[in-house]
Coordinates of C-alpha atoms and ligand atoms in Angstrom, one line a residue:
M1 CA 40.4 -36.3 -17.8
V2 CA 38.3 -33.1 -18.1
T3 CA 40.3 -29.9 -17.3
N4 CA 38.8 -26.8 -15.6
E5 CA 39.4 -25.0 -18.9
E6 CA 37.1 -27.5 -20.7
L7 CA 34.5 -27.3 -18.0
A8 CA 34.5 -23.5 -18.2
E9 CA 34.2 -23.7 -22.0
L10 CA 31.3 -26.1 -21.8
L11 CA 29.4 -23.9 -19.3
F12 CA 30.1 -20.6 -21.0
P13 CA 30.9 -21.2 -24.7
E14 CA 29.6 -17.8 -25.7
I15 CA 31.9 -15.9 -23.4
K16 CA 35.1 -14.8 -25.2
T17 CA 36.2 -11.8 -23.0
S18 CA 39.0 -12.3 -20.5
I19 CA 39.4 -10.5 -17.2
D20 CA 42.5 -8.7 -18.6
E21 CA 40.3 -7.3 -21.4
L22 CA 37.8 -6.1 -18.8
E23 CA 40.7 -4.5 -16.8
A24 CA 41.8 -2.7 -19.9
K25 CA 38.2 -1.6 -20.8
Y26 CA 37.6 -0.2 -17.3
P27 CA 40.9 1.3 -16.3
P28 CA 41.5 2.8 -12.8
R29 CA 40.2 6.4 -12.9
S30 CA 42.7 9.2 -12.9
L31 CA 41.5 11.3 -10.0
P32 CA 43.3 13.5 -7.5
E33 CA 44.7 11.9 -4.4
G34 CA 42.0 11.4 -1.8
A35 CA 39.1 11.7 -4.3
Q36 CA 36.5 9.1 -3.5
V37 CA 34.4 7.2 -6.0
T38 CA 31.1 6.3 -4.4
R39 CA 27.8 5.0 -5.6
F40 CA 24.2 4.5 -4.7
A41 CA 22.9 1.1 -5.8
P42 CA 19.3 0.6 -5.1
S43 CA 17.1 -2.3 -6.3
P44 CA 14.0 -1.1 -8.2
T45 CA 11.6 -2.6 -5.7
G46 CA 9.1 0.2 -5.3
F47 CA 9.7 3.5 -3.6
L48 CA 12.6 5.6 -2.3
H49 CA 13.0 4.6 1.4
T50 CA 14.0 7.4 3.8
G51 CA 17.0 5.3 4.8
S52 CA 18.0 5.1 1.1
L53 CA 17.8 8.9 0.8
F54 CA 20.1 9.1 3.8
T55 CA 22.6 6.6 2.3
S56 CA 22.5 8.3 -1.1
M57 CA 23.1 11.7 0.4
I58 CA 26.1 10.4 2.4
S59 CA 27.4 8.7 -0.7
Y60 CA 26.9 11.9 -2.8
M61 CA 28.5 14.2 -0.2
T62 CA 31.5 11.9 0.3
A63 CA 32.2 12.0 -3.4
K64 CA 31.6 15.7 -3.8
K65 CA 33.6 16.8 -0.7
S66 CA 36.6 14.8 -1.9
G67 CA 36.4 16.0 -5.6
G68 CA 35.5 12.5 -6.7
V69 CA 32.7 10.8 -8.6
Y70 CA 29.3 9.7 -7.5
F71 CA 27.4 7.2 -9.6
F72 CA 24.1 5.4 -9.7
R73 CA 23.8 1.7 -10.3
L74 CA 20.6 -0.2 -10.7
E75 CA 20.6 -3.5 -8.9
D76 CA 17.9 -5.3 -10.7
T77 CA 19.1 -9.0 -10.6
D78 CA 16.3 -10.0 -8.3
T79 CA 13.7 -10.1 -11.0
K80 CA 11.0 -11.4 -8.6
R81 CA 11.2 -8.3 -6.5
T82 CA 11.6 -5.8 -9.3
I83 CA 8.7 -3.4 -9.8
E84 CA 8.5 -2.3 -13.4
G85 CA 9.0 1.5 -13.8
S86 CA 10.2 2.1 -10.2
E87 CA 13.7 2.9 -11.4
R88 CA 12.4 6.0 -13.0
D89 CA 10.7 7.1 -9.8
L90 CA 13.9 6.5 -7.9
I91 CA 15.9 8.6 -10.3
D92 CA 13.3 11.3 -10.4
Q93 CA 13.0 11.5 -6.7
L94 CA 16.7 11.7 -6.2
A95 CA 16.9 14.4 -8.8
H96 CA 14.2 16.3 -6.9
F97 CA 16.6 16.3 -4.0
G98 CA 19.5 17.4 -6.1
I99 CA 21.3 14.1 -5.8
N100 CA 22.2 13.8 -9.5
A101 CA 24.7 11.1 -10.4
D102 CA 27.8 12.1 -12.4
E103 CA 27.6 8.7 -14.0
G104 CA 25.1 5.9 -14.1
F105 CA 21.9 4.4 -15.2
Y106 CA 19.4 6.7 -16.6
P107 CA 16.1 5.5 -18.2
E108 CA 16.9 7.4 -21.4
G109 CA 20.4 5.9 -21.5
D110 CA 23.6 5.4 -19.5
K111 CA 25.9 8.2 -18.8
G112 CA 29.6 7.4 -18.2
E113 CA 32.4 5.1 -19.3
Y114 CA 32.1 2.4 -16.7
G115 CA 28.7 0.9 -17.7
P116 CA 26.4 -0.7 -18.3
Y117 CA 25.1 0.6 -15.0
R118 CA 22.1 -1.7 -14.9
Q119 CA 23.1 -5.1 -13.6
S120 CA 20.7 -7.1 -15.8
A121 CA 22.7 -5.7 -18.8
R122 CA 26.0 -6.9 -17.3
A123 CA 25.5 -10.7 -17.5
S124 CA 28.4 -11.2 -19.9
I125 CA 30.8 -9.3 -17.6
Y126 CA 29.8 -11.5 -14.6
K127 CA 30.1 -14.6 -16.7
A128 CA 33.5 -13.6 -18.0
V129 CA 34.7 -13.4 -14.4
I130 CA 33.0 -16.6 -13.5
K131 CA 34.6 -18.4 -16.4
E132 CA 38.0 -17.4 -15.1
L133 CA 37.2 -18.5 -11.6
I134 CA 36.2 -21.9 -13.0
R135 CA 39.4 -22.1 -14.9
K136 CA 41.2 -21.4 -11.7
G137 CA 39.1 -24.0 -9.8
R138 CA 37.6 -21.2 -7.6
A139 CA 34.0 -21.7 -8.8
Y140 CA 32.0 -24.8 -9.8
P141 CA 28.5 -25.8 -10.9
D142 CA 26.2 -27.0 -8.2
F143 CA 23.3 -29.3 -9.1
C144 CA 21.4 -29.3 -5.9
T145 CA 17.6 -29.1 -6.1
P146 CA 15.7 -27.2 -3.4
E147 CA 14.9 -30.5 -1.8
D148 CA 18.6 -31.4 -1.7
L149 CA 19.3 -28.1 0.1
D150 CA 16.5 -28.8 2.5
A151 CA 18.0 -32.2 3.3
I152 CA 21.4 -30.6 4.0
R153 CA 19.7 -28.0 6.3
K154 CA 17.9 -30.8 8.2
A155 CA 21.1 -32.8 8.6
Q156 CA 22.8 -29.6 10.0
E157 CA 20.0 -29.0 12.4
E158 CA 20.3 -32.5 13.7
S159 CA 24.0 -32.3 14.1
K160 CA 23.6 -28.8 15.7
V161 CA 26.0 -27.2 13.3
L162 CA 25.7 -23.9 11.5
P163 CA 23.5 -23.9 8.4
G164 CA 25.0 -23.3 5.0
Y165 CA 26.8 -24.8 2.1
Y166 CA 30.3 -25.2 3.4
G167 CA 32.9 -27.9 4.1
V168 CA 31.5 -31.4 4.1
Y169 CA 28.0 -30.0 3.6
A170 CA 29.0 -28.5 0.2
R171 CA 27.7 -31.5 -1.6
D172 CA 28.9 -30.8 -5.1
R173 CA 32.1 -29.0 -4.2
N174 CA 34.3 -32.1 -4.9
L175 CA 32.5 -33.7 -7.8
S176 CA 34.9 -34.7 -10.5
N177 CA 34.9 -32.6 -13.7
E178 CA 33.8 -35.8 -15.6
E179 CA 30.7 -36.1 -13.3
R180 CA 30.0 -32.4 -13.8
V181 CA 30.2 -32.6 -17.6
A182 CA 28.0 -35.7 -17.6
R183 CA 25.3 -33.9 -15.5
I184 CA 25.5 -30.7 -17.6
N185 CA 25.2 -32.8 -20.8
A186 CA 22.2 -34.6 -19.3
G187 CA 20.5 -31.2 -18.9
T188 CA 20.6 -31.2 -15.1
P189 CA 19.9 -27.6 -13.9
W190 CA 22.8 -25.9 -12.2
V191 CA 23.9 -22.7 -10.5
I192 CA 27.5 -21.6 -10.0
R193 CA 29.0 -21.4 -6.5
F194 CA 32.2 -19.7 -5.4
R195 CA 34.7 -22.1 -3.8
S196 CA 35.8 -20.6 -0.6
E197 CA 39.1 -21.3 0.9
G198 CA 38.3 -19.5 4.1
D199 CA 38.3 -21.0 7.5
H200 CA 35.4 -20.4 9.9
E201 CA 37.7 -20.8 12.9
R202 CA 39.7 -17.8 11.8
K203 CA 38.9 -14.1 11.8
T204 CA 38.7 -11.6 9.0
K205 CA 39.5 -8.0 9.8
F206 CA 38.6 -4.9 7.9
V207 CA 38.6 -1.2 8.6
D208 CA 35.2 0.4 8.2
A209 CA 35.4 4.1 7.5
I210 CA 32.7 4.8 10.1
R211 CA 33.2 2.1 12.7
G212 CA 37.0 1.5 12.6
E213 CA 38.3 -2.0 12.8
I214 CA 35.7 -4.8 12.5
E215 CA 36.6 -8.4 13.2
L216 CA 34.3 -11.1 12.0
Q217 CA 34.5 -14.9 11.4
D218 CA 36.1 -15.7 8.1
N219 CA 33.8 -16.9 5.4
D220 CA 33.9 -20.6 4.5
T221 CA 30.6 -20.8 2.7
D222 CA 30.5 -21.6 -1.0
V223 CA 27.9 -18.9 -1.9
V224 CA 25.9 -19.0 -5.1
I225 CA 27.3 -16.4 -7.5
L226 CA 25.3 -17.2 -10.6
K227 CA 21.7 -18.1 -10.3
S228 CA 19.9 -20.5 -12.7
D229 CA 18.4 -17.5 -14.5
G230 CA 21.9 -16.5 -15.6
L231 CA 22.0 -13.4 -13.3
P232 CA 24.5 -13.0 -10.4
T233 CA 23.6 -12.8 -6.7
Y234 CA 24.2 -9.5 -4.8
H235 CA 27.5 -10.8 -3.3
F236 CA 29.1 -11.5 -6.6
A237 CA 27.7 -8.5 -8.5
H238 CA 28.9 -6.2 -5.8
V239 CA 32.4 -7.5 -6.0
V240 CA 32.6 -7.4 -9.8
D241 CA 30.8 -4.1 -10.3
D242 CA 32.6 -2.2 -7.6
H243 CA 35.9 -3.5 -9.0
F244 CA 35.3 -2.6 -12.6
M245 CA 33.5 0.6 -11.8
R246 CA 36.5 1.5 -9.7
T247 CA 34.5 2.4 -6.6
T248 CA 36.8 3.5 -3.8
M249 CA 34.3 3.6 -1.0
I250 CA 31.2 1.3 -0.6
T251 CA 28.6 3.3 1.3
R252 CA 25.9 0.8 2.1
G253 CA 23.4 -0.1 4.9
E254 CA 24.8 -1.7 8.0
E255 CA 22.7 -4.8 7.3
W256 CA 25.6 -5.8 4.9
I257 CA 28.2 -5.9 7.7
P258 CA 27.8 -9.7 8.3
S259 CA 28.3 -10.5 4.6
T260 CA 31.5 -8.5 4.2
P261 CA 33.7 -11.5 4.9
I262 CA 32.1 -13.2 1.9
H263 CA 32.9 -10.2 -0.3
L264 CA 36.5 -9.9 1.0
D265 CA 36.9 -13.6 0.4
M266 CA 36.0 -13.1 -3.3
F267 CA 38.2 -10.0 -3.7
R268 CA 41.1 -12.2 -2.4
A269 CA 40.3 -15.0 -4.8
L270 CA 40.2 -12.6 -7.7
G271 CA 43.5 -10.9 -6.6
W272 CA 41.7 -7.6 -6.5
K273 CA 42.2 -4.8 -3.9
A274 CA 38.9 -4.4 -2.0
P275 CA 37.5 -0.9 -1.7
K276 CA 36.9 0.8 1.6
Y277 CA 33.7 0.1 3.3
A278 CA 31.4 2.5 5.2
H279 CA 28.4 0.8 6.6
I280 CA 25.7 3.4 7.3
P281 CA 23.6 3.1 10.4
S282 CA 19.8 2.5 10.0
I283 CA 17.4 5.2 10.8
M284 CA 15.5 4.1 13.9
K285 CA 12.1 4.9 15.4
L286 CA 11.0 5.0 19.0
D287 CA 8.0 2.7 19.3
H288 CA 6.5 2.3 22.8
G289 CA 9.9 3.0 24.3
N290 CA 11.8 0.5 22.1
K291 CA 14.1 1.5 19.3
R292 CA 13.4 -0.3 16.0
K293 CA 14.3 0.3 12.3
L294 CA 11.9 2.5 10.3
S295 CA 9.6 0.0 8.7
K296 CA 8.2 0.1 5.2
R297 CA 5.1 -1.6 6.5
K298 CA 4.4 0.3 9.7
D299 CA 5.8 3.8 9.3
P300 CA 4.6 6.2 6.7
E301 CA 7.8 8.2 7.2
A302 CA 9.8 5.3 5.9
A303 CA 8.9 6.5 2.4
V304 CA 10.4 9.7 1.1
S305 CA 7.1 10.4 -0.8
Y306 CA 5.4 10.9 2.5
F307 CA 7.4 14.0 3.1
L308 CA 6.9 15.3 -0.4
E309 CA 3.1 14.8 -0.1
Q310 CA 3.2 16.9 3.1
G311 CA 5.2 19.6 1.3
Y312 CA 8.4 19.5 3.3
P313 CA 10.9 21.4 1.1
T314 CA 13.5 18.9 -0.1
Q315 CA 16.2 21.0 1.5
A316 CA 14.6 20.6 4.9
L317 CA 14.6 16.8 4.6
L318 CA 18.2 16.8 3.5
V319 CA 19.2 19.2 6.2
Y320 CA 17.4 17.1 8.8
L321 CA 19.2 13.9 7.5
M322 CA 22.5 15.7 7.7
S323 CA 21.8 16.6 11.3
I324 CA 21.5 12.8 11.9
A325 CA 24.6 12.1 9.9
N326 CA 26.9 14.5 11.6
S327 CA 25.9 15.6 15.1
N328 CA 28.0 18.8 14.8
F329 CA 25.9 20.0 11.9
E330 CA 23.1 21.7 13.8
E331 CA 25.7 23.8 15.7
W332 CA 27.3 24.7 12.4
T333 CA 24.0 25.9 11.0
I334 CA 23.6 28.2 14.0
A335 CA 27.2 29.5 13.9
H336 CA 27.1 30.1 10.1
K337 CA 23.4 31.1 9.9
S338 CA 23.3 28.8 6.9
F339 CA 21.7 25.5 5.8
D340 CA 23.9 25.2 2.7
L341 CA 25.0 21.6 2.8
S342 CA 27.6 22.2 0.2
A343 CA 29.4 24.6 2.5
F344 CA 29.3 22.2 5.5
P345 CA 32.5 20.2 6.2
F346 CA 30.8 16.9 6.2
S347 CA 32.8 14.0 7.5
I348 CA 31.9 10.3 7.1
K349 CA 34.1 9.5 10.1
K350 CA 31.8 11.6 12.3
I351 CA 28.6 9.6 11.6
A352 CA 27.2 8.5 14.9
L353 CA 27.0 4.8 15.4
E354 CA 24.0 4.3 17.6
G355 CA 21.2 4.1 15.0
A356 CA 19.8 7.6 14.4
L357 CA 16.4 8.2 15.9
F358 CA 13.8 9.7 13.6
D359 CA 12.6 12.9 15.2
Q360 CA 9.6 14.7 13.6
D361 CA 10.0 17.7 15.8
K362 CA 13.5 18.2 14.7
L363 CA 12.5 17.9 11.1
N364 CA 9.8 20.5 11.7
Y365 CA 12.3 22.8 13.4
F366 CA 14.6 22.8 10.4
S367 CA 11.8 23.0 8.0
K368 CA 10.3 26.1 9.6
E369 CA 13.6 27.8 9.6
I370 CA 14.2 27.0 6.0
I371 CA 10.8 28.0 4.8
A372 CA 10.9 31.3 6.8
R373 CA 14.3 32.2 5.4
M374 CA 13.5 31.3 1.8
P375 CA 13.3 34.3 -0.5
L376 CA 9.6 35.0 -1.3
E377 CA 9.9 34.2 -5.0
E378 CA 11.5 30.9 -4.3
E379 CA 9.0 30.0 -1.6
F380 CA 6.1 31.0 -3.8
E381 CA 7.3 28.9 -6.7
L382 CA 7.7 25.8 -4.4
V383 CA 4.3 26.4 -2.9
K384 CA 2.8 26.7 -6.3
E385 CA 4.3 23.5 -7.5
Y386 CA 3.2 21.7 -4.3
A387 CA -0.3 23.0 -4.5
K388 CA -0.7 21.9 -8.1
G389 CA -0.1 18.3 -7.1
H390 CA -1.3 18.1 -3.5
D391 CA -3.5 21.0 -2.4
E392 CA -6.5 21.7 -4.5
A393 CA -7.9 24.6 -2.4
L394 CA -4.6 26.4 -2.3
N395 CA -4.0 25.8 -6.0
A396 CA -7.4 27.3 -6.9
Q397 CA -6.5 30.5 -4.9
I398 CA -3.1 30.7 -6.5
E399 CA -4.6 30.4 -10.0
R400 CA -7.2 33.0 -9.2
D401 CA -4.9 35.6 -7.8
P402 CA -1.2 34.7 -7.5
E403 CA -0.2 38.2 -6.3
Y404 CA -2.6 38.1 -3.4
V405 CA -1.2 34.7 -2.2
K406 CA 2.3 36.1 -2.6
K407 CA 1.4 39.0 -0.4
I408 CA 0.0 36.7 2.2
L409 CA 3.2 34.5 2.2
N410 CA 5.2 37.7 2.6
I411 CA 3.7 38.6 6.0
E412 CA 6.5 39.2 8.5
K413 CA 8.9 37.6 6.2
D414 CA 11.4 40.1 5.0
R415 CA 13.1 40.8 8.3
K416 CA 15.9 39.6 10.5
N417 CA 13.7 37.2 12.5
P418 CA 11.1 36.1 10.1
R419 CA 7.9 34.5 11.3
K420 CA 8.1 30.7 11.3
D421 CA 4.5 29.5 10.7
Y422 CA 4.9 26.7 8.3
A423 CA 6.8 23.4 8.9
K424 CA 5.5 22.1 5.6
F425 CA 3.4 23.5 2.7
A426 CA 0.4 21.5 3.8
D427 CA 0.3 23.8 6.9
I428 CA -0.3 26.9 4.7
Y429 CA -3.9 26.8 3.6
P430 CA -5.5 26.1 7.0
L431 CA -3.6 29.2 8.4
I432 CA -4.4 31.6 5.5
R433 CA -7.8 30.5 4.4
F434 CA -9.5 33.4 6.3
F435 CA -8.1 35.7 3.7
F436 CA -10.5 34.3 1.1
D437 CA -14.1 35.5 1.3
E438 CA -15.8 32.2 0.7
E439 CA -13.7 30.6 3.5
Y440 CA -14.3 33.6 5.8
A441 CA -18.0 33.1 5.3
K442 CA -17.7 29.6 6.6
I443 CA -15.6 30.8 9.6
L444 CA -18.3 33.4 10.4
E445 CA -21.0 30.8 10.1
A446 CA -19.1 28.5 12.6
G447 CA -19.1 31.4 15.2
L448 CA -16.3 33.7 16.4
P449 CA -14.5 33.1 19.7
F450 CA -14.9 36.5 21.2
K451 CA -14.2 37.0 24.9
E452 CA -17.3 37.1 27.2
G453 CA -18.7 40.7 27.5
D454 CA -21.1 43.3 26.3
K455 CA -22.0 42.4 22.7
K456 CA -23.5 45.7 21.9
A457 CA -20.4 47.5 23.1
L458 CA -18.2 45.1 21.1
A459 CA -20.3 45.8 17.9
S460 CA -19.9 49.5 18.3
L461 CA -16.1 49.1 18.8
L462 CA -15.8 47.0 15.7
L463 CA -17.9 49.4 13.6
D464 CA -15.7 52.2 14.8
C465 CA -12.7 50.2 13.7
K466 CA -13.9 50.8 10.1
N467 CA -12.3 54.2 10.6
L468 CA -8.8 52.8 11.0
P469 CA -6.5 54.3 8.4
F470 CA -5.1 52.3 5.4
G471 CA -1.9 53.1 3.7
T472 CA -0.2 54.7 6.8
D473 CA 2.8 53.2 8.6
E474 CA 2.2 50.7 11.4
Q475 CA 2.9 53.2 14.2
Q476 CA 0.3 55.7 12.9
W477 CA -2.2 52.8 12.5
F478 CA -1.6 51.6 16.0
E479 CA -2.1 55.1 17.4
A480 CA -5.4 55.3 15.6
L481 CA -6.4 52.0 17.1
K482 CA -5.5 53.2 20.6
E483 CA -7.6 56.3 20.0
I484 CA -10.6 54.3 18.9
G485 CA -10.1 51.9 21.9
A486 CA -9.9 54.8 24.3
K487 CA -13.2 56.1 23.0
H488 CA -14.7 52.7 24.0
G489 CA -13.1 52.5 27.4
Y490 CA -9.9 50.6 26.6
A491 CA -6.6 51.7 28.2
T492 CA -4.0 52.9 25.7
S493 CA -1.3 50.8 27.3
N494 CA -1.1 47.6 29.3
K495 CA 0.7 49.5 32.0
D496 CA -2.2 52.0 32.5
Y497 CA -4.7 49.1 32.5
K498 CA -2.7 47.1 35.1
A499 CA -2.4 50.1 37.3
N500 CA -6.1 50.7 37.4
P501 CA -8.1 47.8 35.9
E502 CA -11.4 48.9 37.3
A503 CA -11.3 52.1 35.3
Y504 CA -11.2 50.3 31.9
V505 CA -13.0 47.7 29.7
G506 CA -9.6 46.3 28.9
S507 CA -6.3 47.4 27.4
V508 CA -5.4 48.2 23.8
S509 CA -4.3 44.5 23.4
D510 CA -7.9 43.4 24.2
C511 CA -9.1 45.8 21.7
A512 CA -6.7 44.5 19.0
E513 CA -7.7 40.9 19.9
A514 CA -11.4 41.7 19.3
L515 CA -10.5 43.1 16.0
R516 CA -8.3 40.1 15.2
V517 CA -11.1 37.6 16.1
A518 CA -13.5 39.6 13.9
I519 CA -11.3 39.6 10.9
V520 CA -9.3 36.3 11.2
G521 CA -11.7 34.1 13.1
T522 CA -9.1 33.2 15.8
N523 CA -7.2 35.0 18.5
Q524 CA -3.9 34.1 17.0
S525 CA -2.5 35.4 13.7
P526 CA 0.5 37.2 12.3
N527 CA 0.7 40.9 12.4
L528 CA -2.8 42.4 12.2
Y529 CA -1.7 45.6 10.6
E530 CA -0.2 43.6 7.7
I531 CA -3.3 41.4 7.4
L532 CA -5.6 44.4 7.1
G533 CA -3.3 46.0 4.6
I534 CA -3.6 42.9 2.4
L535 CA -7.3 42.6 2.8
G536 CA -7.8 46.3 2.0
K537 CA -10.3 48.7 3.3
E538 CA -13.3 47.4 1.4
K539 CA -13.1 43.8 2.6
T540 CA -12.2 44.8 6.1
C541 CA -15.2 47.1 6.4
A542 CA -17.5 44.5 4.9
R543 CA -16.3 42.0 7.5
L544 CA -16.7 44.4 10.4
D545 CA -20.2 45.2 9.2
A546 CA -21.1 41.5 8.9
V547 CA -19.7 40.6 12.4
A548 CA -21.4 43.6 14.1
A549 CA -24.7 42.7 12.5
R550 CA -24.5 39.3 14.2
L551 CA -23.6 40.5 17.6
Ligands
LIG1 N1 21.0 -3.2 -3.8 C1 21.6 -3.3 -2.5 C2 20.5 -2.8 -1.6 O1 19.6 -2.2 -2.0 C3 22.8 -2.3 -2.5 C4 23.7 -2.5 -1.4 C5 25.0 -1.8 -1.8 O2 24.9 -0.5 -1.8 O3 26.0 -2.4 -2.1 O4 20.6 -3.0 -0.4

């Protein structure tokens, strides 16, 4: 008779480590009461998804708010989906958002005592656990070919029963160990399956940190735990890794809810206490009136890189995501006049369940507030960095005269209610290009949107505006503008004009508008006095001459 012990030895002769040794090597962490150990565990399959940034932020905040540990694990066991090098992008992008792991996989080497943090480097750990499960009769080799599995599926379809490898349909579950040994020795390819003792007629309950109690059908499927390439499946790797890395709360996407009974089944078989689960809702999008998940294929905003290319400050995106996570956050930002996430009492329990709807306007609102309130030097540094990678025209201007650009960014900034022009750094150049002479020449060429009226009179008004003072305060400047306006028939106040419109060409605001159109090229701009101050007398006068000559 072949014992389980002998079968285990035949399958994994090279594995000498026991579970007890692993328990000793990765002891429970000594952390204060209530401290949570969380992780973000992406697969290196391309780019950082907006939903993944959301999940990692929640994971990070949960650990930080509780004085715990947040770590990063690379789930690279699906070698077919792995994209070489994308792990570095993931880590770099997360770092860009300040989501730095206390422990985990780093391309230049792991950090922390609970590694390796890259699943492909953990094969011997998984195998050690599997060897023990085989000894205990809770795992077995399965020799089914894809064709065999197809045949099982067909038989299930015909009998109108649920698909899967369970009960009588688990073909190799009850092979004798002699038969197993014979097939292994004959070189038949195998995978390892978990032997479930669950009962599909019964329910499994667990408490989700966001959703409360969840009740699902118990697992009775003998899932594959080790593939033929020697690497584990997600189900098994999750259980082993989160046990030995001593995770206390699994923050993962809600698509994993239906698999949770499988995971709990394995935790039970191994005699391990399962961590808490918090299944994070997906970010949804409204598409022709229907809600659907943000899709990698259809939605550019599904990739975090999209926001970075547009120049949304990372803080704006995080703040926006936090407003989706905790619906009381926006109110908090207003009450505390702050967007500092580390000061916000984030609570995982308050995460709204109905899938959060992606809302570009809301993101823009937060982003405008954040850019407007950013100290000038900080804004300038971020704009400079952005322009270098994404905005050639702006970059050229910054390289040519950084101080000039800085002055422009400072318009109406240093005050209680700063001006909120930019939702993203890509908005900047189109709004400020008139400051640069070569761009202004193009604007002039395209024609200026003056109001209908006497062109000669307008030219003479504009030429007179060359006498406006420079270097005075705004009040004095405005008085001078009124005076010039009055000379040309403009009322010095709107009130006077309204009282007697027939007597005037317009009011002082029409006069300011004409000057604005001449200098800026549109009838909307920030404070004209500040604009002229930055342009300086020489440029202003040259522009007024050029415009007047064309009228
Ligand atoms: N690698 C899995 C995923 O990307 C991780 C799920 C989890 O956090 O456990 O969906």
